[in-house]
Short mmCIF file of C-alpha atoms in Angstrom, two decimals:
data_model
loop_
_atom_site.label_atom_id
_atom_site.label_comp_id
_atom_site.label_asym_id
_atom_site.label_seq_id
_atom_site.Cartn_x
_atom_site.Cartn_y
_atom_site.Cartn_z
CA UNK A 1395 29.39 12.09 -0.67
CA UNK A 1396 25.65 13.12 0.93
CA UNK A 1397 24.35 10.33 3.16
CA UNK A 1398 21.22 9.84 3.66
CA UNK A 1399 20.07 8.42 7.29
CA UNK A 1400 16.62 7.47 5.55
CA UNK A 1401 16.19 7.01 2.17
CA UNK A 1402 12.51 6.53 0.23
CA UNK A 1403 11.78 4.85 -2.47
CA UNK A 1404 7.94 4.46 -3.67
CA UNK A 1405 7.99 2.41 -6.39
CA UNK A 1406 4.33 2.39 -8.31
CA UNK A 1407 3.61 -0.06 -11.15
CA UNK A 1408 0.81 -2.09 -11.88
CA UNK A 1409 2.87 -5.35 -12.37
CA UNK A 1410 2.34 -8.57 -11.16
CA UNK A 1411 4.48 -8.27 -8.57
CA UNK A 1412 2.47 -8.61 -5.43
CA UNK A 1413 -1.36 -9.31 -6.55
CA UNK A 1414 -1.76 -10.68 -9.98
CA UNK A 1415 -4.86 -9.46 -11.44
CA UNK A 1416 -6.57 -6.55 -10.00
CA UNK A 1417 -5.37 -4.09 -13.06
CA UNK A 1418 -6.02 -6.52 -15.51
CA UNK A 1419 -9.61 -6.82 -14.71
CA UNK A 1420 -10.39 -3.27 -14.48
CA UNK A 1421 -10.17 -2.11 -11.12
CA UNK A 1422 -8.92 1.16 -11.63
CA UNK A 1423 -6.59 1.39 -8.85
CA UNK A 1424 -2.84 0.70 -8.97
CA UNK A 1425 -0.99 -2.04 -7.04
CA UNK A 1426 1.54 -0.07 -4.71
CA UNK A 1427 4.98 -1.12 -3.37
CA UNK A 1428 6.26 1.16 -0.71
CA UNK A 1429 9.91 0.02 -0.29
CA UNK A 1430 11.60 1.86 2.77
CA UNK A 1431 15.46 1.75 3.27
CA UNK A 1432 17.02 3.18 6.20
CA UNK A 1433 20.52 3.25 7.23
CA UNK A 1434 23.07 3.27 4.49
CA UNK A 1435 24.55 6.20 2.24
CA UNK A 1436 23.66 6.44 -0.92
CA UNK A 1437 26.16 5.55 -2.57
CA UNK A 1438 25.87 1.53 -1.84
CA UNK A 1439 22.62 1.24 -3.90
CA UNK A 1440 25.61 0.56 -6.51
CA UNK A 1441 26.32 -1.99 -5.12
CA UNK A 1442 22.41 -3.29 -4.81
CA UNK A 1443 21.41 -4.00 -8.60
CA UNK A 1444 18.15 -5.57 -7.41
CA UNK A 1445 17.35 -2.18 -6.06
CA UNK A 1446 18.77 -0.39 -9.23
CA UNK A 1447 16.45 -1.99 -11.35
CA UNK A 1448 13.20 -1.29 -9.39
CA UNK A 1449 14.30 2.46 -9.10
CA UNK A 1450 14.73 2.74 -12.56
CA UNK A 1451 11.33 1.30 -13.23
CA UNK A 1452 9.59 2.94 -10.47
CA UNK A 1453 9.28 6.57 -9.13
CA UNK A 1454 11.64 8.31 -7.12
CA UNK A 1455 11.08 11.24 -5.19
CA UNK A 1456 14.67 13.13 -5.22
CA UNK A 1457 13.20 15.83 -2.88
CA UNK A 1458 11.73 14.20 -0.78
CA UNK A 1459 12.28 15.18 2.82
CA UNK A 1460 12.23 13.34 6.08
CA UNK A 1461 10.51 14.68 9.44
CA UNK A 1462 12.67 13.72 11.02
CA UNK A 1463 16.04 11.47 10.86
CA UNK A 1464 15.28 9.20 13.53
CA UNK A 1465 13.76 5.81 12.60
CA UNK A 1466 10.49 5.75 14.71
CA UNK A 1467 9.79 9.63 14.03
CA UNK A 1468 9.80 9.32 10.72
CA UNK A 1469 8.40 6.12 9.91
CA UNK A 1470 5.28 7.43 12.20
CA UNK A 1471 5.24 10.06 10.24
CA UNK A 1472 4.90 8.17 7.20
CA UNK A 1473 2.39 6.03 8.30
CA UNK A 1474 0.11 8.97 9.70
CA UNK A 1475 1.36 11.50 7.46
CA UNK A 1476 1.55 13.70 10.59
CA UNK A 1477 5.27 15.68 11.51
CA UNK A 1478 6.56 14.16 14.84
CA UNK A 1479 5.48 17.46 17.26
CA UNK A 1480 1.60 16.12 16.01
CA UNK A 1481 1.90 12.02 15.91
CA UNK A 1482 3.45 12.07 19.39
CA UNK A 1483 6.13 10.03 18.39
CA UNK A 1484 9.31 12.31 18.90
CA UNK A 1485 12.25 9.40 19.44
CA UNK A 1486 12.76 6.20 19.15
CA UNK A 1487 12.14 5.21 22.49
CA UNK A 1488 9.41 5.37 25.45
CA UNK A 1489 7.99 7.51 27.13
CA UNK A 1490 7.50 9.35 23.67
CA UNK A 1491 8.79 7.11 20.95
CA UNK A 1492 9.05 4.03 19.75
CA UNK A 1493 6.07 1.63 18.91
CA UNK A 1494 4.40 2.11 22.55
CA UNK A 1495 4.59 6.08 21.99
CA UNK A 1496 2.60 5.36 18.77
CA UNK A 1497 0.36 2.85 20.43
CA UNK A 1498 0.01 5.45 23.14
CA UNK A 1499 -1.09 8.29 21.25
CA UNK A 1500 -4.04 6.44 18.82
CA UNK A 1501 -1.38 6.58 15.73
CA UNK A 1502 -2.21 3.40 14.66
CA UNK A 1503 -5.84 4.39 13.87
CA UNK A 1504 -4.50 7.20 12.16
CA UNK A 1505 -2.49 5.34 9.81
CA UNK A 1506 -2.69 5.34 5.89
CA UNK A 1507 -3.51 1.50 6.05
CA UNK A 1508 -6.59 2.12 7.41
CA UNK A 1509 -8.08 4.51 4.92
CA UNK A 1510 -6.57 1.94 1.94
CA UNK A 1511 -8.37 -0.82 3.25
CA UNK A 1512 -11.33 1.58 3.76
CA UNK A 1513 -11.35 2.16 -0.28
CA UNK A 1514 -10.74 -1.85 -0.97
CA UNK A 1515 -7.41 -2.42 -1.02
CA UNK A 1516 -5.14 -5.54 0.76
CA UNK A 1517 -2.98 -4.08 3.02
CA UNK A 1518 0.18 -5.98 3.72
CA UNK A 1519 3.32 -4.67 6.32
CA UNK A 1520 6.47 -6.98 6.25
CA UNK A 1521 9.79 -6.36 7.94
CA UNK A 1522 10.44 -4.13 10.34
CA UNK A 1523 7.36 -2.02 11.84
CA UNK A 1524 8.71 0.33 14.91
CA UNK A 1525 11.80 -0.28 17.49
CA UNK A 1526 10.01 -1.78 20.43
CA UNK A 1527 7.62 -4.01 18.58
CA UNK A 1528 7.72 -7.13 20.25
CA UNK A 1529 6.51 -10.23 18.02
CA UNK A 1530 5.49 -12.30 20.85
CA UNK A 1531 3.40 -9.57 23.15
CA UNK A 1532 1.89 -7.40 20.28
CA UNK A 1533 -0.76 -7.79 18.50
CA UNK A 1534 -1.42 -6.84 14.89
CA UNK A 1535 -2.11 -3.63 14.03
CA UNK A 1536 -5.81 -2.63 12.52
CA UNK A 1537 -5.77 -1.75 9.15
CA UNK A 1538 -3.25 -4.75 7.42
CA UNK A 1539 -4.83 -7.70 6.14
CA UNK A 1540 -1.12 -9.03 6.37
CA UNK A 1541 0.94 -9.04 8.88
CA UNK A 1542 4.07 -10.10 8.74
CA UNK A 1543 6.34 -8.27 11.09
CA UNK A 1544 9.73 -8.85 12.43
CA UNK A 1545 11.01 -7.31 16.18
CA UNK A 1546 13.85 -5.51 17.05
CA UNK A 1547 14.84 -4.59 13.35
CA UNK A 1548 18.20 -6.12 12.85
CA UNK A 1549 18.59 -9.66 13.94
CA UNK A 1550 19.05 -11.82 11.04
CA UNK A 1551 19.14 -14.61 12.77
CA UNK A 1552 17.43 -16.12 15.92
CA UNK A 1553 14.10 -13.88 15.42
CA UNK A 1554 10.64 -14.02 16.07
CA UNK A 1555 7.97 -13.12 13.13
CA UNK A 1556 4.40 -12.46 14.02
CA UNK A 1557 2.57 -13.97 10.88
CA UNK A 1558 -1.28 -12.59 11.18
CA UNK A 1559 -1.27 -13.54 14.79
CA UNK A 1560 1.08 -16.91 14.58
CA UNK A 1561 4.67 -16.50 16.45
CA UNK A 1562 7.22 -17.69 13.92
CA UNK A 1563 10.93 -18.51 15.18
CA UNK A 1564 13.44 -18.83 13.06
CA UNK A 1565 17.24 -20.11 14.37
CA UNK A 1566 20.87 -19.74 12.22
CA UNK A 1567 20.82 -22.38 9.35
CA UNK A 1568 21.29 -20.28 5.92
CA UNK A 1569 17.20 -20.51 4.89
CA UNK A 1570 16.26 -18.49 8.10
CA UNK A 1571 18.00 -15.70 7.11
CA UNK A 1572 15.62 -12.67 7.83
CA UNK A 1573 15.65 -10.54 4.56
CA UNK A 1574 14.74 -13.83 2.13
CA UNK A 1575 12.17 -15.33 5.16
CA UNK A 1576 10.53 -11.67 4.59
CA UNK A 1577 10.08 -11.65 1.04
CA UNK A 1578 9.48 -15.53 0.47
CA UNK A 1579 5.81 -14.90 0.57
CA UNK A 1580 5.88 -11.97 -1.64
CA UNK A 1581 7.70 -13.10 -4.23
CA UNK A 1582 4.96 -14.61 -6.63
CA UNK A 1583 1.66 -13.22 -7.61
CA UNK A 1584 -1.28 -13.94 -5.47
CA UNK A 1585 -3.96 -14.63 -8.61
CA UNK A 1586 -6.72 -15.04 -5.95
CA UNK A 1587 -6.73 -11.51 -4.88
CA UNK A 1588 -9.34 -9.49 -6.70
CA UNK A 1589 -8.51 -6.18 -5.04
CA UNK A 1590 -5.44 -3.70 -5.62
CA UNK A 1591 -2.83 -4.46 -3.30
CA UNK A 1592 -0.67 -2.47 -1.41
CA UNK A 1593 2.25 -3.93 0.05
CA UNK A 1594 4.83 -1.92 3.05
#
């Protein structure tokens, strides 16, 4: 059975899923999910109905091919649209890798975000950004107008969130438990926002 290091799904529907109302009053653009798995084979999305059911009602890209199959390569890619030789961003690691090879070589003004927020949409990043992001000692990144962005990658437990600026900690009782902290805020409709919304 093919595994797949990184596996992409964009999932586009004008739902009320992340911002309520933007499509229903006319804006024109589409609400965006970018959902970005990494790390399993493919064949345990059986076992992930959740994930089943958005794939069926989204858009899959079956050809889609990576830049390259480690993490910070190709998510750096993704975000600049730029192949790893060009974004500067070759491993996973420093001197060139990681989120302080990105930060080094001006990716982060390079970055899709930017340009969405540019053409009115809210931008919002959740999870995991780049190995080497440190909650407590970085900042932000230009271009999000939500930021809510977990270190390290893998620690379900005992983790620090950076929430717009605000250091979160969470400990090891059940609700703290990194994948339903993440999506907690996501999970209804913001009816406020009058803007397409685009949500990493």
């Amino acid at each position: 059975m093919n595994k797949f290091k990184y596996t992409f799904l964009i999932l586009f529907f004008a739902i009320n899923t992340f911002s309520g109302n933007a499509q229903s009053e006319g804006k024109g653009s589409p609400n965006i999910i970018f959902i970005l798995t990494d790390g399993y084979a493919s064949n345990l999305v059986d076992f992930m109905p959740n994930l089943k059911a958005m794939q069926k009602e989204g858009v899959t890209f079956s050809n889609y091919y990576v830049s390259n199959s480690l993490c910070c390569p190709s998510r750096s890619s993704i975000f600049t649209g730029m192949l790893p030789h060009n974004s500067g961003v070759q491993t996973n690691t420093v001197p060139n890798g990681g989120y302080q090879g990105f930060m080094d070589h001006g990716d982060a003004q390079e970055s899709f975000c930017v340009a969405l927020q540019q053409t009115g949409y809210k931008t919002a990043m959740m999870g995991k950004f780049l190995n080497g992001y440190l909650p407590r000692t970085h900042e932000p990144l230009q271009g999000w107008s939500d930021w809510f962005v977990a270190g390290g990658g893998y620690r379900n437990f005992d983790y620090d969130i950076n929430s717009n600026g605000q250091i979160l900690h969470y400990g090891n009782a059940p609700e703290d438990y990194l994948t339903d902290v993440l999506a907690a805020p996501y999970r209804q409709p913001d009816q406020s926002v009058e803007r397409p919304s685009f949500l990493y």
